[in-house]
Tab-separated table of C-alpha atoms in Angstrom:
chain	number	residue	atom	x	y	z
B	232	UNK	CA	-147.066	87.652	-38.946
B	233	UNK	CA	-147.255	85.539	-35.949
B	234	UNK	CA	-143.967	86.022	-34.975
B	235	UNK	CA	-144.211	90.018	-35.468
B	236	UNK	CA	-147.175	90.008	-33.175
B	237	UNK	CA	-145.676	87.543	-30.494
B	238	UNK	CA	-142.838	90.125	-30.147
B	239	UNK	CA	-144.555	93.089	-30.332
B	240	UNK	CA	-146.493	92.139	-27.639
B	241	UNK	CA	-143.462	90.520	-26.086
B	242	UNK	CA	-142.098	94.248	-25.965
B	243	UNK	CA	-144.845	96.145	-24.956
B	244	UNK	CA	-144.908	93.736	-21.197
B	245	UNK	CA	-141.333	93.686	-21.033
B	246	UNK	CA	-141.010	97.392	-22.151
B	247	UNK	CA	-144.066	98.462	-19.480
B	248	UNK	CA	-146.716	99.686	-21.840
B	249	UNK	CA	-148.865	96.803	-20.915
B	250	UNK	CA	-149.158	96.682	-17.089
B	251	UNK	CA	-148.823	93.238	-15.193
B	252	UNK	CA	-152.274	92.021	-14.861
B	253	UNK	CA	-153.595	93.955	-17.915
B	254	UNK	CA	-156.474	92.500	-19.315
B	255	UNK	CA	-155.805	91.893	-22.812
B	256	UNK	CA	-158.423	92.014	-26.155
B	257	UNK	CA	-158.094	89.831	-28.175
B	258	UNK	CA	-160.586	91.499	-30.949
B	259	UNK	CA	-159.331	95.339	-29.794
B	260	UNK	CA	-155.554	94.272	-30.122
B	261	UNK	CA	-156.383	92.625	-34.027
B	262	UNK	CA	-158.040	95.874	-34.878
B	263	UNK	CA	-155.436	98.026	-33.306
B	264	UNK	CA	-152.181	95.977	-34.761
B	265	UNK	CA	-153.941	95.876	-38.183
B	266	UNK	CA	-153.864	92.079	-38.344
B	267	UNK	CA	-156.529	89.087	-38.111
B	268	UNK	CA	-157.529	87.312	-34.969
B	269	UNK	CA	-155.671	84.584	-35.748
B	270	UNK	CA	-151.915	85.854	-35.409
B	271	UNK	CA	-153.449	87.821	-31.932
B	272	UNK	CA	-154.605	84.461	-30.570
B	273	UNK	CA	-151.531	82.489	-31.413
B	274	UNK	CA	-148.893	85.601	-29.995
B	275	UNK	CA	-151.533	85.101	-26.832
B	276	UNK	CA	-150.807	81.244	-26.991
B	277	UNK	CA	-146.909	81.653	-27.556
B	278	UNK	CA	-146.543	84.332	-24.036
B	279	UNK	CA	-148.161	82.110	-22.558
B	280	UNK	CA	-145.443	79.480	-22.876
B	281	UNK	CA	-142.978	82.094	-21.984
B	282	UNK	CA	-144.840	82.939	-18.507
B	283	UNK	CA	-145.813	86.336	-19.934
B	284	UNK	CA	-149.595	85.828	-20.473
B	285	UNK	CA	-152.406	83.977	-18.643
B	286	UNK	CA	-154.868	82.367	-20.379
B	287	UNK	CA	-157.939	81.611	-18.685
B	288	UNK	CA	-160.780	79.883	-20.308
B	289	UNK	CA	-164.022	81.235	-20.100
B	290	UNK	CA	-162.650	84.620	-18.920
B	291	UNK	CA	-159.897	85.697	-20.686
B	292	UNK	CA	-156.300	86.439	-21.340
B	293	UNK	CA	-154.034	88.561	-18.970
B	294	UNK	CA	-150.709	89.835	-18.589
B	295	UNK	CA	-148.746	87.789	-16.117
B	296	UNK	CA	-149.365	88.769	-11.816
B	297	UNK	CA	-147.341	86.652	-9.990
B	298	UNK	CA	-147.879	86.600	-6.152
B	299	UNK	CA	-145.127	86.545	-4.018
B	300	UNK	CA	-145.100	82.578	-3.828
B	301	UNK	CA	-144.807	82.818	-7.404
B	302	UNK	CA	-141.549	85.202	-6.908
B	303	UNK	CA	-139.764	83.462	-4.190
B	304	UNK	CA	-139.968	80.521	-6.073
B	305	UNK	CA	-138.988	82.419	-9.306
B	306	UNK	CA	-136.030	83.530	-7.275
B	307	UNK	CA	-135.087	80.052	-6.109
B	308	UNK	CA	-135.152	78.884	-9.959
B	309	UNK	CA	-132.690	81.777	-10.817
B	310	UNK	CA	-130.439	80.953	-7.891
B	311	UNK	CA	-129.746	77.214	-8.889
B	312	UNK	CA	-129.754	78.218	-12.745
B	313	UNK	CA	-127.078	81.087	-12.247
B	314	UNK	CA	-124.813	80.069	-9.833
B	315	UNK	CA	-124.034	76.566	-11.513
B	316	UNK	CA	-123.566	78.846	-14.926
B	317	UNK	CA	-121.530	81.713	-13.002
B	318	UNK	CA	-118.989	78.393	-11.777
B	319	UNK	CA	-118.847	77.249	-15.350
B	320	UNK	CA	-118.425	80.691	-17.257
B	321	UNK	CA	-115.472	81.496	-14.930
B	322	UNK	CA	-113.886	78.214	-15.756
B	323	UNK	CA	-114.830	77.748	-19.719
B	324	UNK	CA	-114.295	82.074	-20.082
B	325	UNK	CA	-113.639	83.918	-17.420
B	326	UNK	CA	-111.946	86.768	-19.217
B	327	UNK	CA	-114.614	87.007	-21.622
B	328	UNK	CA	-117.627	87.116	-19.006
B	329	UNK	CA	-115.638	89.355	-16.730
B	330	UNK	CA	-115.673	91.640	-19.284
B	331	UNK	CA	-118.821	91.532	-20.317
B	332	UNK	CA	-120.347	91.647	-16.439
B	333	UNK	CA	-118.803	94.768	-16.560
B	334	UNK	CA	-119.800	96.150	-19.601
B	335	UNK	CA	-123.200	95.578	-18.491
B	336	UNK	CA	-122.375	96.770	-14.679
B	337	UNK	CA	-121.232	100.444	-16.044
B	338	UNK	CA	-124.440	100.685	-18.463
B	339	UNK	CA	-126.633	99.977	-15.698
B	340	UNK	CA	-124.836	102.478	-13.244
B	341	UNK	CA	-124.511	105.124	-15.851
B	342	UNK	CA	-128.658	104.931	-17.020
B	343	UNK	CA	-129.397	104.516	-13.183
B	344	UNK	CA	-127.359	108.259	-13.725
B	345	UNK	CA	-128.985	109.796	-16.369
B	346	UNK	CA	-132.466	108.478	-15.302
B	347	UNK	CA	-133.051	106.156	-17.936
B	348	UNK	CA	-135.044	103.708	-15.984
B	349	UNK	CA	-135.814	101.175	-19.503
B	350	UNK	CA	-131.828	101.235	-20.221
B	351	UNK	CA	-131.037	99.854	-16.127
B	352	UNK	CA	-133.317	97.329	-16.800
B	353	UNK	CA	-132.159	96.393	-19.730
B	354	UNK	CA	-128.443	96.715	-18.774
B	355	UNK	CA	-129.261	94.180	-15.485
B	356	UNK	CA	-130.939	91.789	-17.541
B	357	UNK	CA	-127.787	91.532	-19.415
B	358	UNK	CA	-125.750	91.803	-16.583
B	359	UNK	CA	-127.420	88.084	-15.318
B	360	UNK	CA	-127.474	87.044	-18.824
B	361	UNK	CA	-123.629	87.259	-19.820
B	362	UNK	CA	-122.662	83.799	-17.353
B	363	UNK	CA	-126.534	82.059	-18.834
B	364	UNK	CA	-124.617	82.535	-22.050
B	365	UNK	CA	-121.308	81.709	-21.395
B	366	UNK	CA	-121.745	78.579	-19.196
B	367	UNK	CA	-121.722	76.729	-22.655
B	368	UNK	CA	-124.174	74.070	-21.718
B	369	UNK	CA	-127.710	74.398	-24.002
B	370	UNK	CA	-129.468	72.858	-20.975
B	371	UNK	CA	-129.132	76.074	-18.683
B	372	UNK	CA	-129.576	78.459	-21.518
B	373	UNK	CA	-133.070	77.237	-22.176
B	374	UNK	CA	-134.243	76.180	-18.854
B	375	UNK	CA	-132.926	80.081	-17.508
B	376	UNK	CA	-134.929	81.174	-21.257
B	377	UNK	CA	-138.457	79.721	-19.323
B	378	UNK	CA	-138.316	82.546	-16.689
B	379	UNK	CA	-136.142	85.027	-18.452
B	380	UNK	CA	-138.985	86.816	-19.921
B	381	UNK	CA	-140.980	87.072	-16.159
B	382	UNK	CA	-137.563	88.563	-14.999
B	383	UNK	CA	-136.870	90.785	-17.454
B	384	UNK	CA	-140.699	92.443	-16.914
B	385	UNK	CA	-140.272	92.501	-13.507
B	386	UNK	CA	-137.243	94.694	-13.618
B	387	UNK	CA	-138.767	97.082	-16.049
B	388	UNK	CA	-142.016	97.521	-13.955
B	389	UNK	CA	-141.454	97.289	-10.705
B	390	UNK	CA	-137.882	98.500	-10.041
B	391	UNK	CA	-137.998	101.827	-7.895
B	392	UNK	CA	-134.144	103.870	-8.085
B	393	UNK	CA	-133.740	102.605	-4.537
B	394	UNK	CA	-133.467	99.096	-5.516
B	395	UNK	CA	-131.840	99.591	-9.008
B	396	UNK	CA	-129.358	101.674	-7.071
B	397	UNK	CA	-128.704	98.693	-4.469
B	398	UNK	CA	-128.837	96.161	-7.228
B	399	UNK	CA	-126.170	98.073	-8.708
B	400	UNK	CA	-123.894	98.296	-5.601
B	401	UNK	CA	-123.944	94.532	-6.007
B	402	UNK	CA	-122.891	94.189	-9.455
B	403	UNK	CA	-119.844	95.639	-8.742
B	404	UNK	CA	-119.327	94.238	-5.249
B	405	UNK	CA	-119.793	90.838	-7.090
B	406	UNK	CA	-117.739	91.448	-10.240
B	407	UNK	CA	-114.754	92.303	-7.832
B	408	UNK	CA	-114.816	88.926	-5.658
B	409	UNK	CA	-114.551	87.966	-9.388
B	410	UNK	CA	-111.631	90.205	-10.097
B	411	UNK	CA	-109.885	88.485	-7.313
B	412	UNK	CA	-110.399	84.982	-7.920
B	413	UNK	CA	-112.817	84.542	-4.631
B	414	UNK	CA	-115.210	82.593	-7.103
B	415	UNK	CA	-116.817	80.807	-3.867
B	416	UNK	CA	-117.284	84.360	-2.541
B	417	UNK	CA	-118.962	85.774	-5.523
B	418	UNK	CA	-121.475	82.859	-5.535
B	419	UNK	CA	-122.863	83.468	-2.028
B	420	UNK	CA	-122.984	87.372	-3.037
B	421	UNK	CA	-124.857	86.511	-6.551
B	422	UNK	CA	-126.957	84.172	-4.735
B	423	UNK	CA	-127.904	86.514	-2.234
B	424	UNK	CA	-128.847	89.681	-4.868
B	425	UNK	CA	-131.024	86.838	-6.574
B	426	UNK	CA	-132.624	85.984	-3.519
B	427	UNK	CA	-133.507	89.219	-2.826
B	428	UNK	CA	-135.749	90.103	-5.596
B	429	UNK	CA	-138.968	88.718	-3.880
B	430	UNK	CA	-138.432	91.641	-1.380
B	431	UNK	CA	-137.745	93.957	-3.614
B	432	UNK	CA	-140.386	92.911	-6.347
B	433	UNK	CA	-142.664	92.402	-4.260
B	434	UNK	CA	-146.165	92.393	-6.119
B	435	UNK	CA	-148.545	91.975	-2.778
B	436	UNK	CA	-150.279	94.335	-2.216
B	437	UNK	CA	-151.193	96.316	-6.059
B	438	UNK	CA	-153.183	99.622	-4.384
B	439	UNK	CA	-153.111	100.572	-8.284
B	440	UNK	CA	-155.261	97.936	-10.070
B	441	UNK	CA	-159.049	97.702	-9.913
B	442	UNK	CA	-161.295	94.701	-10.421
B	443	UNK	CA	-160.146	91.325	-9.480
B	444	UNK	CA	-158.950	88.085	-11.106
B	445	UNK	CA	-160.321	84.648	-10.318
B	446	UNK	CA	-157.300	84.415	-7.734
B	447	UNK	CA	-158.301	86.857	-6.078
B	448	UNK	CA	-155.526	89.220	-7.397
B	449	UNK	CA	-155.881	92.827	-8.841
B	450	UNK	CA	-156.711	93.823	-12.631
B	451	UNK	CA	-157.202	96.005	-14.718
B	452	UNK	CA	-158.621	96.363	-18.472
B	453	UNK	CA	-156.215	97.636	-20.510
B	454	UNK	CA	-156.613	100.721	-23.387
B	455	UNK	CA	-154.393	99.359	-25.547
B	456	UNK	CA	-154.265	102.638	-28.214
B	457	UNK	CA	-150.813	103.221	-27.444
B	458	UNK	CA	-149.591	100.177	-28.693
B	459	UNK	CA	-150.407	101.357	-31.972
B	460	UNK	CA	-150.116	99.463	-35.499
B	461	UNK	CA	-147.216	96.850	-36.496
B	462	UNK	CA	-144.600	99.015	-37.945
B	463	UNK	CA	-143.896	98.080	-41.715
């Protein structure tokens, strides 16, 4: 049950029903998920070891706000994590992960199309994820797994079709340095597109949220109905 509700909830961030910085009930979210406190408080405790929830004693749990501190150095994480697994994919299975970059670059490109903003995020986190994967050494896959969640709800929330548009571009600009065996050249490019996700996720400043958190950062309480209950 535990594990239902963790990824439920897991789902609902990454997915953008729950907004970053939601206040979250631990009593409402039991009643409304048709389950005892107990699974609720646990799911609460398990996000919070992916980076997805923050619990704050005394006051409460939230859905992760990072500032932009928190991003940059988010983004300098992801650099060192995916360009050392980028140089080891291409030499451990480089036809394999060129493939599947590119699989992932023409889903993005083609929801970016049809407007289907869940599907481009979705299709760039698995676009970054192919070379965590194929590196083949357990030691990047879970320390990229820490942050993986954080990135993955950042995409989904706060990508505008500018930016999913330019992010795009570079996809393919990087997949063809690939193409042509300018491996050294596709690392700057990667590490550049990472880099610039604290400008273009930028959470500072959040005109939308009222109320404020301890840090001084935006909130809001969150309704929760649409979540509705677990499915069966």
């Amino acid at each position: 049950m535990t594990a239902r509700v963790t990824e439920r909830l897991r789902r609902a961030i990454l997915d953008g029903e729950l907004e970053l910085g939601d206040a979250l009930s631990e009593d409402k979210l039991a009643t409304i998920l048709g389950v005892s406190r107990s699974p609720v408080r646990e799911a609460f405790t398990a996000l919070e070891q992916q980076g997805l929830i923050d619990i704050r004693p005394q006051r409460g749990s939230f859905v992760f706000l990072p500032t932009n501190e928190d991003t940059n150095n988010l983004c300098e994480f992801r650099r060192m994590i995916e360009l050392e697994s980028m140089r080891l994919a291409m030499q451990r299975k480089r036809g394999e992960t060129l493939a599947a970059m590119k699989a992932a670059a023409q889903d993005m490109q083609a929801a970016i199309e049809s407007g289907d903003n869940l599907r481009s995020a979705g299709a760039d986190t698995e676009f970054h994820a192919v070379a965590i994967e194929n590196s083949g050494n357990p030691y990047l896959i879970n320390a990229y797994r820490l942050v993986s969640g954080k990135v993955a709800a950042l995409r989904s929330h706060r990508s505008t079709l500018p930016t999913r548009e330019q992010a795009s571009a570079e996809h393919f600009a990087i997949i063809a340095k690939l193409e042509t065996g300018d491996l050294d050249g596709a690392l700057d490019a990667l590490g550049t597109h990472i880099l610039k996700m604290a400008e273009r996720y930028s959470l500072e400043p959040a005109p939308t949220r009222v109320g404020a958190t301890r840090s001084g950062r935006a909130s809001r309480n969150a309704s929760l109905d649409h979540i509705g209950p677990l499915p069966d």
